[in-house]
């Protein structure tokens, strides 16, 4: 691979950014945030004054019957704290919508990270499978020469043919999985579902992963980092404010103030007049019922908050347990690959140079080494999937600083 191609390779971070910019789910969440932000202006609106105009009289006494025309201005003032409470309620909805945007972003980012790593690992396994095919064919060619020279039995050719066929079948299967993984990644980062970028290889994917940091610390990160917790917290806050707003409606308050001017002149009467009304919520009112409903919703919200926290703890603990178990297996396979299998391959090389072994022994040793490497890559791919589950539980990518 040329240097220019390496420089043009798509990195994990670039793939995440492209997905965040093209995801329909995130666009919908952001549009909801715009709506919630616009609704805050409604909460700041004061009641509009009312202009009234009246004329005529139902009095049938001819001595007192007069046409009277009156113009009036009527206003219903908001209750104390009503506007500020409505603004606070609207703001909690904005914050909940903003947290929902983060929920969508985290979900998409986690899916892209998983798909990207799976695609890279699938490419690595495809390279190993292609090398195994090449080894099998080389082994068959060597065996055919040995059969022709009378050094091997002819029936061993059938076993070599079978080995080539199995290797090619394995390559086709792995290549199909690699194409599927790449297509999945393409659907996440491109609206059309296709892209031609090379994928940058992260060296950490081909190494034994470092041990996770302390479980308690990860659980704390999850409880602080999950945007779903913020959504619930804002919802609970909204219900608290709804209770305060309903409580304000339970006390007497000026329902209206009206100033009027009589257009038709009446002797011994001034042209100006005024009146006002007061709400007297003596009976069971809608506000009292609304307050009870808001209190019940807040109680439900607190239960949901506790349940979400417990779920997050369980998700983190389960993911950590699975990762630690699989990491131990990766360590064992890596020790086998870099230890006995590698030493056996080196011994076969030395034996071939010394004339104590033939080419088939060396090819067999290398095939054994590649088989163990493919097993390690398969387990590493499973680790990536479990890692994605932990990232989803944390609400973010894994911390960069981890200890061995």
Short mmCIF file of C-alpha atoms in Angstrom, two decimals:
data_model
loop_
_atom_site.label_atom_id
_atom_site.label_comp_id
_atom_site.label_asym_id
_atom_site.label_seq_id
_atom_site.Cartn_x
_atom_site.Cartn_y
_atom_site.Cartn_z
CA UNK A 1 0.00 0.00 0.00
CA UNK A 2 1.46 3.33 -1.04
CA UNK A 3 2.05 6.28 1.25
CA UNK A 4 -0.56 8.36 -0.59
CA UNK A 5 -3.16 5.64 -0.05
CA UNK A 6 -2.30 5.43 3.64
CA UNK A 7 -2.69 9.17 4.00
CA UNK A 8 -6.08 9.02 2.27
CA UNK A 9 -7.38 6.15 4.40
CA UNK A 10 -10.55 6.79 6.35
CA UNK A 11 -9.96 6.94 10.10
CA UNK A 12 -12.37 5.94 12.82
CA UNK A 13 -12.91 9.51 13.98
CA UNK A 14 -13.60 10.68 10.42
CA UNK A 15 -16.13 7.91 9.94
CA UNK A 16 -17.94 8.93 13.12
CA UNK A 17 -18.07 12.58 12.04
CA UNK A 18 -19.46 11.66 8.63
CA UNK A 19 -22.12 9.48 10.22
CA UNK A 20 -23.15 12.18 12.68
CA UNK A 21 -23.58 14.59 9.79
CA UNK A 22 -25.71 12.30 7.64
CA UNK A 23 -27.78 10.30 10.17
CA UNK A 24 -31.56 10.81 9.74
CA UNK A 25 -32.09 9.90 13.39
CA UNK A 26 -29.82 12.72 14.54
CA UNK A 27 -31.44 15.16 12.11
CA UNK A 28 -34.84 14.36 13.61
CA UNK A 29 -33.50 14.81 17.15
CA UNK A 30 -31.94 18.15 16.22
CA UNK A 31 -35.18 19.28 14.58
CA UNK A 32 -37.01 18.44 17.82
CA UNK A 33 -34.50 20.61 19.67
CA UNK A 34 -35.26 23.50 17.31
CA UNK A 35 -38.97 23.08 18.03
CA UNK A 36 -38.40 23.02 21.81
CA UNK A 37 -36.20 26.11 21.60
CA UNK A 38 -38.85 27.94 19.59
CA UNK A 39 -41.49 27.05 22.18
CA UNK A 40 -39.58 28.99 24.84
CA UNK A 41 -40.75 32.20 23.16
CA UNK A 42 -44.35 31.13 23.77
CA UNK A 43 -43.65 30.83 27.49
CA UNK A 44 -42.47 34.47 27.60
CA UNK A 45 -45.63 35.86 26.03
CA UNK A 46 -47.78 38.09 28.27
CA UNK A 47 -51.59 37.94 28.03
CA UNK A 48 -52.87 40.32 25.37
CA UNK A 49 -55.18 43.19 26.44
CA UNK A 50 -58.77 43.03 25.22
CA UNK A 51 -60.64 45.92 23.62
CA UNK A 52 -64.40 45.95 24.22
CA UNK A 53 -67.11 48.02 22.54
CA UNK A 54 -70.80 48.02 23.53
CA UNK A 55 -73.87 49.97 22.48
CA UNK A 56 -77.62 49.85 23.17
CA UNK A 57 -79.78 49.30 26.23
CA UNK A 58 -82.36 46.68 27.21
CA UNK A 59 -84.19 49.18 29.43
CA UNK A 60 -87.77 49.56 28.09
CA UNK A 61 -88.73 52.48 30.32
CA UNK A 62 -89.17 55.38 27.85
CA UNK A 63 -88.10 57.87 30.53
CA UNK A 64 -84.75 56.19 31.09
CA UNK A 65 -84.18 54.65 27.72
CA UNK A 66 -81.15 56.16 26.13
CA UNK A 67 -78.67 54.91 23.68
CA UNK A 68 -75.35 54.39 25.39
CA UNK A 69 -72.03 53.55 23.69
CA UNK A 70 -69.08 52.39 25.78
CA UNK A 71 -65.47 51.56 24.86
CA UNK A 72 -63.34 49.59 27.34
CA UNK A 73 -59.89 48.08 27.71
CA UNK A 74 -59.70 44.82 29.67
CA UNK A 75 -56.58 43.00 30.87
CA UNK A 76 -56.07 39.71 32.73
CA UNK A 77 -52.72 39.98 34.57
CA UNK A 78 -50.64 36.80 34.96
CA UNK A 79 -50.30 35.34 38.41
CA UNK A 80 -47.12 35.87 40.40
CA UNK A 81 -44.32 33.58 39.10
CA UNK A 82 -46.59 32.26 36.34
CA UNK A 83 -44.44 33.56 33.50
CA UNK A 84 -41.15 32.57 35.12
CA UNK A 85 -42.45 29.07 35.88
CA UNK A 86 -43.67 28.59 32.32
CA UNK A 87 -40.28 29.74 31.06
CA UNK A 88 -38.52 27.30 33.38
CA UNK A 89 -40.78 24.46 32.19
CA UNK A 90 -40.04 25.34 28.57
CA UNK A 91 -36.32 25.38 29.33
CA UNK A 92 -36.44 21.90 30.87
CA UNK A 93 -37.99 20.66 27.63
CA UNK A 94 -35.16 22.28 25.70
CA UNK A 95 -32.58 20.57 27.90
CA UNK A 96 -34.37 17.24 27.55
CA UNK A 97 -34.42 17.66 23.75
CA UNK A 98 -30.72 18.56 23.81
CA UNK A 99 -30.02 15.42 25.86
CA UNK A 100 -32.03 13.38 23.35
CA UNK A 101 -29.75 14.71 20.62
CA UNK A 102 -26.79 13.41 22.60
CA UNK A 103 -28.55 10.06 23.04
CA UNK A 104 -28.90 9.77 19.27
CA UNK A 105 -25.33 10.92 18.66
CA UNK A 106 -23.92 8.43 21.16
CA UNK A 107 -25.98 5.61 19.66
CA UNK A 108 -24.86 6.39 16.11
CA UNK A 109 -21.23 6.94 17.13
CA UNK A 110 -21.16 3.61 18.98
CA UNK A 111 -22.66 1.83 15.99
CA UNK A 112 -20.10 3.40 13.64
CA UNK A 113 -17.17 2.56 15.91
CA UNK A 114 -18.33 -1.04 16.09
CA UNK A 115 -18.94 -1.31 12.33
CA UNK A 116 -15.59 0.32 11.53
CA UNK A 117 -13.64 -2.00 13.82
CA UNK A 118 -15.54 -5.03 12.55
CA UNK A 119 -14.75 -4.05 8.97
CA UNK A 120 -11.05 -3.60 9.77
CA UNK A 121 -10.89 -6.91 11.63
CA UNK A 122 -12.73 -8.64 8.78
CA UNK A 123 -10.16 -7.28 6.32
CA UNK A 124 -7.36 -8.61 8.52
CA UNK A 125 -8.98 -12.04 8.66
CA UNK A 126 -9.43 -11.96 4.88
CA UNK A 127 -5.69 -11.27 4.46
CA UNK A 128 -4.86 -14.21 6.72
CA UNK A 129 -7.28 -16.47 4.81
CA UNK A 130 -5.70 -15.42 1.50
CA UNK A 131 -2.28 -16.28 2.87
CA UNK A 132 -3.58 -19.70 3.98
CA UNK A 133 -4.83 -20.34 0.43
CA UNK A 134 -1.44 -19.39 -0.96
CA UNK A 135 0.25 -21.74 1.51
CA UNK A 136 -2.11 -24.61 0.64
CA UNK A 137 -1.44 -24.19 -3.08
CA UNK A 138 2.30 -23.97 -2.50
CA UNK A 139 2.11 -27.11 -0.38
CA UNK A 140 0.21 -28.90 -3.16
CA UNK A 141 2.78 -27.87 -5.78
CA UNK A 142 5.60 -29.08 -3.57
CA UNK A 143 3.78 -32.35 -2.92
CA UNK A 144 3.21 -32.91 -6.64
CA UNK A 145 6.93 -32.52 -7.29
CA UNK A 146 7.67 -34.97 -4.48
CA UNK A 147 5.13 -37.47 -5.86
CA UNK A 148 6.72 -37.16 -9.29
CA UNK A 149 10.11 -37.79 -7.73
CA UNK A 150 8.73 -40.83 -5.90
CA UNK A 151 9.27 -39.30 -2.48
CA UNK A 152 5.58 -39.27 -1.51
CA UNK A 153 2.60 -41.49 -2.15
CA UNK A 154 0.17 -40.42 -4.86
CA UNK A 155 -2.85 -40.55 -2.55
CA UNK A 156 -1.39 -37.63 -0.59
CA UNK A 157 -2.29 -35.42 -3.56
CA UNK A 158 -5.98 -35.90 -2.73
CA UNK A 159 -5.39 -34.62 0.78
CA UNK A 160 -3.54 -31.60 -0.64
CA UNK A 161 -6.43 -30.90 -3.03
CA UNK A 162 -8.87 -31.12 -0.11
CA UNK A 163 -6.74 -28.73 1.91
CA UNK A 164 -6.75 -26.20 -0.94
CA UNK A 165 -10.49 -26.51 -1.37
CA UNK A 166 -11.11 -25.98 2.35
CA UNK A 167 -8.81 -22.96 2.38
CA UNK A 168 -10.58 -21.43 -0.62
CA UNK A 169 -13.99 -22.05 0.95
CA UNK A 170 -12.80 -20.37 4.14
CA UNK A 171 -11.48 -17.42 2.11
CA UNK A 172 -14.82 -17.02 0.31
CA UNK A 173 -16.67 -17.09 3.62
CA UNK A 174 -14.36 -14.56 5.26
CA UNK A 175 -14.41 -12.33 2.17
CA UNK A 176 -18.20 -12.37 2.21
CA UNK A 177 -18.19 -11.35 5.87
CA UNK A 178 -15.73 -8.57 5.07
CA UNK A 179 -17.99 -7.24 2.31
CA UNK A 180 -20.99 -7.38 4.61
CA UNK A 181 -19.09 -5.52 7.35
CA UNK A 182 -17.98 -2.85 4.91
CA UNK A 183 -21.53 -2.49 3.55
CA UNK A 184 -22.84 -2.06 7.09
CA UNK A 185 -20.31 0.68 7.72
CA UNK A 186 -21.21 2.35 4.43
CA UNK A 187 -24.90 2.44 5.32
CA UNK A 188 -24.06 4.23 8.56
CA UNK A 189 -21.77 6.92 7.17
CA UNK A 190 -23.14 7.53 3.66
CA UNK A 191 -26.76 8.28 2.68
CA UNK A 192 -26.30 6.22 -0.49
CA UNK A 193 -24.79 3.29 1.38
CA UNK A 194 -21.63 3.06 -0.73
CA UNK A 195 -18.12 4.48 -0.40
CA UNK A 196 -14.69 3.71 -1.81
CA UNK A 197 -12.46 4.78 1.06
CA UNK A 198 -9.71 2.58 2.40
CA UNK A 199 -9.97 1.98 6.12
CA UNK A 200 -7.12 3.07 8.36
CA UNK A 201 -5.82 0.22 10.51
CA UNK A 202 -5.67 0.92 14.21
CA UNK A 203 -2.59 -0.91 15.59
CA UNK A 204 -4.42 -1.44 18.89
CA UNK A 205 -6.85 -3.78 17.14
CA UNK A 206 -4.02 -6.22 16.43
CA UNK A 207 -2.71 -6.17 19.99
CA UNK A 208 -4.00 -7.66 23.20
CA UNK A 209 -6.29 -4.99 24.70
CA UNK A 210 -5.23 -3.36 27.92
CA UNK A 211 -7.07 -4.21 31.12
CA UNK A 212 -10.04 -2.02 31.98
CA UNK A 213 -9.85 0.60 34.67
CA UNK A 214 -11.61 0.10 37.98
CA UNK A 215 -15.22 -1.10 37.70
CA UNK A 216 -16.42 1.48 40.24
CA UNK A 217 -14.90 4.27 38.20
CA UNK A 218 -16.50 3.01 35.00
CA UNK A 219 -19.88 2.77 36.71
CA UNK A 220 -19.51 6.35 37.91
CA UNK A 221 -18.61 7.45 34.37
CA UNK A 222 -21.70 5.70 33.05
CA UNK A 223 -24.06 7.29 35.58
CA UNK A 224 -22.60 10.72 34.83
CA UNK A 225 -22.22 10.26 31.10
CA UNK A 226 -25.46 8.63 29.99
CA UNK A 227 -27.63 11.26 28.35
CA UNK A 228 -30.69 9.14 29.14
CA UNK A 229 -30.18 9.98 32.81
CA UNK A 230 -30.23 13.67 31.94
CA UNK A 231 -33.45 13.24 29.95
CA UNK A 232 -35.13 11.66 32.98
CA UNK A 233 -33.70 14.31 35.32
CA UNK A 234 -35.09 17.11 33.15
CA UNK A 235 -38.45 15.36 32.98
CA UNK A 236 -38.58 15.10 36.78
CA UNK A 237 -37.66 18.77 37.05
CA UNK A 238 -40.46 19.64 34.65
CA UNK A 239 -42.99 17.81 36.83
CA UNK A 240 -41.75 19.68 39.90
CA UNK A 241 -42.31 22.99 38.12
CA UNK A 242 -45.73 21.85 36.93
CA UNK A 243 -46.67 21.27 40.56
CA UNK A 244 -45.57 24.78 41.52
CA UNK A 245 -47.51 26.23 38.61
CA UNK A 246 -50.65 24.32 39.60
CA UNK A 247 -50.22 25.42 43.23
CA UNK A 248 -50.19 29.06 42.13
CA UNK A 249 -53.59 28.55 40.53
CA UNK A 250 -55.13 27.51 43.85
CA UNK A 251 -55.00 30.98 45.46
CA UNK A 252 -57.24 34.01 44.82
CA UNK A 253 -55.96 36.38 42.19
CA UNK A 254 -57.14 39.24 40.04
CA UNK A 255 -58.89 37.71 37.09
CA UNK A 256 -59.25 40.98 35.13
CA UNK A 257 -58.98 44.76 35.32
CA UNK A 258 -61.15 46.87 33.03
CA UNK A 259 -61.18 50.59 32.30
CA UNK A 260 -64.17 51.92 30.29
CA UNK A 261 -65.24 55.21 28.75
CA UNK A 262 -68.87 56.12 28.06
CA UNK A 263 -69.18 57.80 24.70
CA UNK A 264 -72.83 58.94 25.06
CA UNK A 265 -73.13 61.76 27.53
CA UNK A 266 -75.38 61.19 30.56
CA UNK A 267 -76.13 64.04 32.92
CA UNK A 268 -74.56 63.88 36.37
CA UNK A 269 -72.44 60.88 35.42
CA UNK A 270 -68.74 60.86 34.59
CA UNK A 271 -67.63 59.30 31.32
CA UNK A 272 -64.97 57.05 32.90
CA UNK A 273 -65.48 53.85 34.87
CA UNK A 274 -63.52 50.81 35.94
CA UNK A 275 -64.06 47.37 37.39
CA UNK A 276 -62.09 44.29 38.29
CA UNK A 277 -62.71 40.64 39.08
CA UNK A 278 -61.07 38.20 41.49
CA UNK A 279 -60.85 34.44 41.11
CA UNK A 280 -62.02 32.67 44.26
CA UNK A 281 -61.08 29.00 43.95
CA UNK A 282 -63.10 27.89 46.96
CA UNK A 283 -64.29 24.65 45.39
CA UNK A 284 -62.25 21.73 44.07
CA UNK A 285 -60.55 23.26 41.06
CA UNK A 286 -58.81 21.94 37.98
CA UNK A 287 -55.53 23.31 39.38
CA UNK A 288 -55.73 21.00 42.39
CA UNK A 289 -56.29 17.99 40.12
CA UNK A 290 -53.44 19.09 37.84
CA UNK A 291 -51.14 19.36 40.86
CA UNK A 292 -51.95 15.79 41.89
CA UNK A 293 -51.31 14.55 38.37
CA UNK A 294 -47.96 16.37 38.25
CA UNK A 295 -46.99 14.92 41.65
CA UNK A 296 -47.87 11.41 40.47
CA UNK A 297 -45.83 11.93 37.31
CA UNK A 298 -42.85 13.12 39.33
CA UNK A 299 -43.07 10.05 41.54
CA UNK A 300 -43.13 7.84 38.45
CA UNK A 301 -40.18 9.78 37.06
CA UNK A 302 -38.14 9.20 40.22
CA UNK A 303 -38.87 5.48 39.98
CA UNK A 304 -37.74 5.51 36.35
CA UNK A 305 -34.59 7.36 37.40
CA UNK A 306 -33.72 4.70 39.99
CA UNK A 307 -34.52 1.90 37.56
CA UNK A 308 -32.34 3.46 34.86
CA UNK A 309 -29.43 3.81 37.30
CA UNK A 310 -29.77 0.14 38.30
CA UNK A 311 -29.94 -0.90 34.64
CA UNK A 312 -26.79 1.08 33.84
CA UNK A 313 -24.91 -0.53 36.72
CA UNK A 314 -25.96 -3.99 35.57
CA UNK A 315 -25.00 -3.26 31.96
CA UNK A 316 -21.55 -2.00 32.98
CA UNK A 317 -20.86 -4.91 35.33
CA UNK A 318 -22.02 -7.50 32.80
CA UNK A 319 -19.97 -5.93 29.99
CA UNK A 320 -16.85 -5.75 32.18
CA UNK A 321 -17.22 -9.38 33.26
CA UNK A 322 -17.58 -10.55 29.66
CA UNK A 323 -14.64 -8.44 28.52
CA UNK A 324 -12.35 -9.67 31.27
CA UNK A 325 -13.21 -13.28 30.48
CA UNK A 326 -12.57 -12.84 26.76
CA UNK A 327 -9.41 -10.85 27.39
CA UNK A 328 -8.00 -13.77 29.35
CA UNK A 329 -8.69 -16.02 26.37
CA UNK A 330 -6.99 -13.51 24.05
CA UNK A 331 -3.94 -13.50 26.27
CA UNK A 332 -3.79 -17.31 26.18
CA UNK A 333 -4.17 -17.51 22.39
CA UNK A 334 -1.61 -14.74 21.91
CA UNK A 335 0.81 -16.60 24.16
CA UNK A 336 0.27 -19.74 22.08
CA UNK A 337 0.76 -17.80 18.84
CA UNK A 338 3.88 -15.91 19.89
CA UNK A 339 5.24 -18.83 21.89
CA UNK A 340 5.03 -22.50 20.83
CA UNK A 341 3.60 -21.84 17.34
CA UNK A 342 6.21 -19.22 16.48
CA UNK A 343 9.03 -21.34 17.87
CA UNK A 344 7.82 -24.36 15.88
CA UNK A 345 7.84 -22.27 12.72
CA UNK A 346 11.36 -21.03 13.42
CA UNK A 347 12.57 -24.56 14.12
CA UNK A 348 11.08 -25.70 10.81
CA UNK A 349 12.97 -22.92 9.03
CA UNK A 350 16.24 -23.96 10.66
CA UNK A 351 15.58 -27.63 9.97
CA UNK A 352 14.91 -26.88 6.29
CA UNK A 353 18.18 -24.99 5.99
CA UNK A 354 20.02 -27.84 7.71
CA UNK A 355 18.43 -30.43 5.42
CA UNK A 356 16.62 -32.18 8.25
CA UNK A 357 13.13 -31.25 6.97
CA UNK A 358 11.43 -30.58 3.67
CA UNK A 359 9.42 -27.61 2.38
CA UNK A 360 6.11 -29.18 3.38
CA UNK A 361 7.12 -29.23 7.04
CA UNK A 362 7.81 -25.50 6.89
CA UNK A 363 4.53 -24.78 5.09
CA UNK A 364 2.66 -26.88 7.64
CA UNK A 365 4.24 -24.98 10.52
CA UNK A 366 3.35 -21.64 8.95
CA UNK A 367 -0.21 -22.82 8.27
CA UNK A 368 -0.52 -23.79 11.94
CA UNK A 369 0.71 -20.34 12.92
CA UNK A 370 -1.82 -18.62 10.63
CA UNK A 371 -4.64 -20.81 11.95
CA UNK A 372 -3.88 -19.67 15.49
CA UNK A 373 -3.63 -16.08 14.28
CA UNK A 374 -7.06 -16.33 12.65
CA UNK A 375 -8.47 -17.77 15.87
CA UNK A 376 -6.98 -14.82 17.74
CA UNK A 377 -8.48 -12.34 15.24
CA UNK A 378 -11.89 -14.01 15.60
CA UNK A 379 -11.73 -13.68 19.40
CA UNK A 380 -10.49 -10.10 19.03
CA UNK A 381 -13.49 -9.33 16.86
CA UNK A 382 -15.77 -10.73 19.54
CA UNK A 383 -13.96 -8.51 22.05
CA UNK A 384 -14.71 -5.49 19.85
CA UNK A 385 -18.42 -6.35 19.98
CA UNK A 386 -18.36 -6.63 23.77
CA UNK A 387 -16.37 -3.41 23.93
CA UNK A 388 -19.15 -1.71 21.97
CA UNK A 389 -21.67 -2.95 24.53
CA UNK A 390 -19.61 -1.36 27.30
CA UNK A 391 -19.34 1.89 25.35
CA UNK A 392 -23.11 1.90 24.94
CA UNK A 393 -23.48 1.35 28.68
CA UNK A 394 -21.06 4.20 29.39
CA UNK A 395 -22.78 6.55 26.94
CA UNK A 396 -19.39 7.33 25.36
CA UNK A 397 -16.25 5.72 24.06
CA UNK A 398 -13.99 3.93 26.49
CA UNK A 399 -11.57 6.15 28.40
CA UNK A 400 -8.21 6.53 26.66
CA UNK A 401 -6.24 5.99 29.88
CA UNK A 402 -6.46 2.37 30.95
CA UNK A 403 -4.13 0.41 33.16
CA UNK A 404 -2.66 -3.02 32.58
#
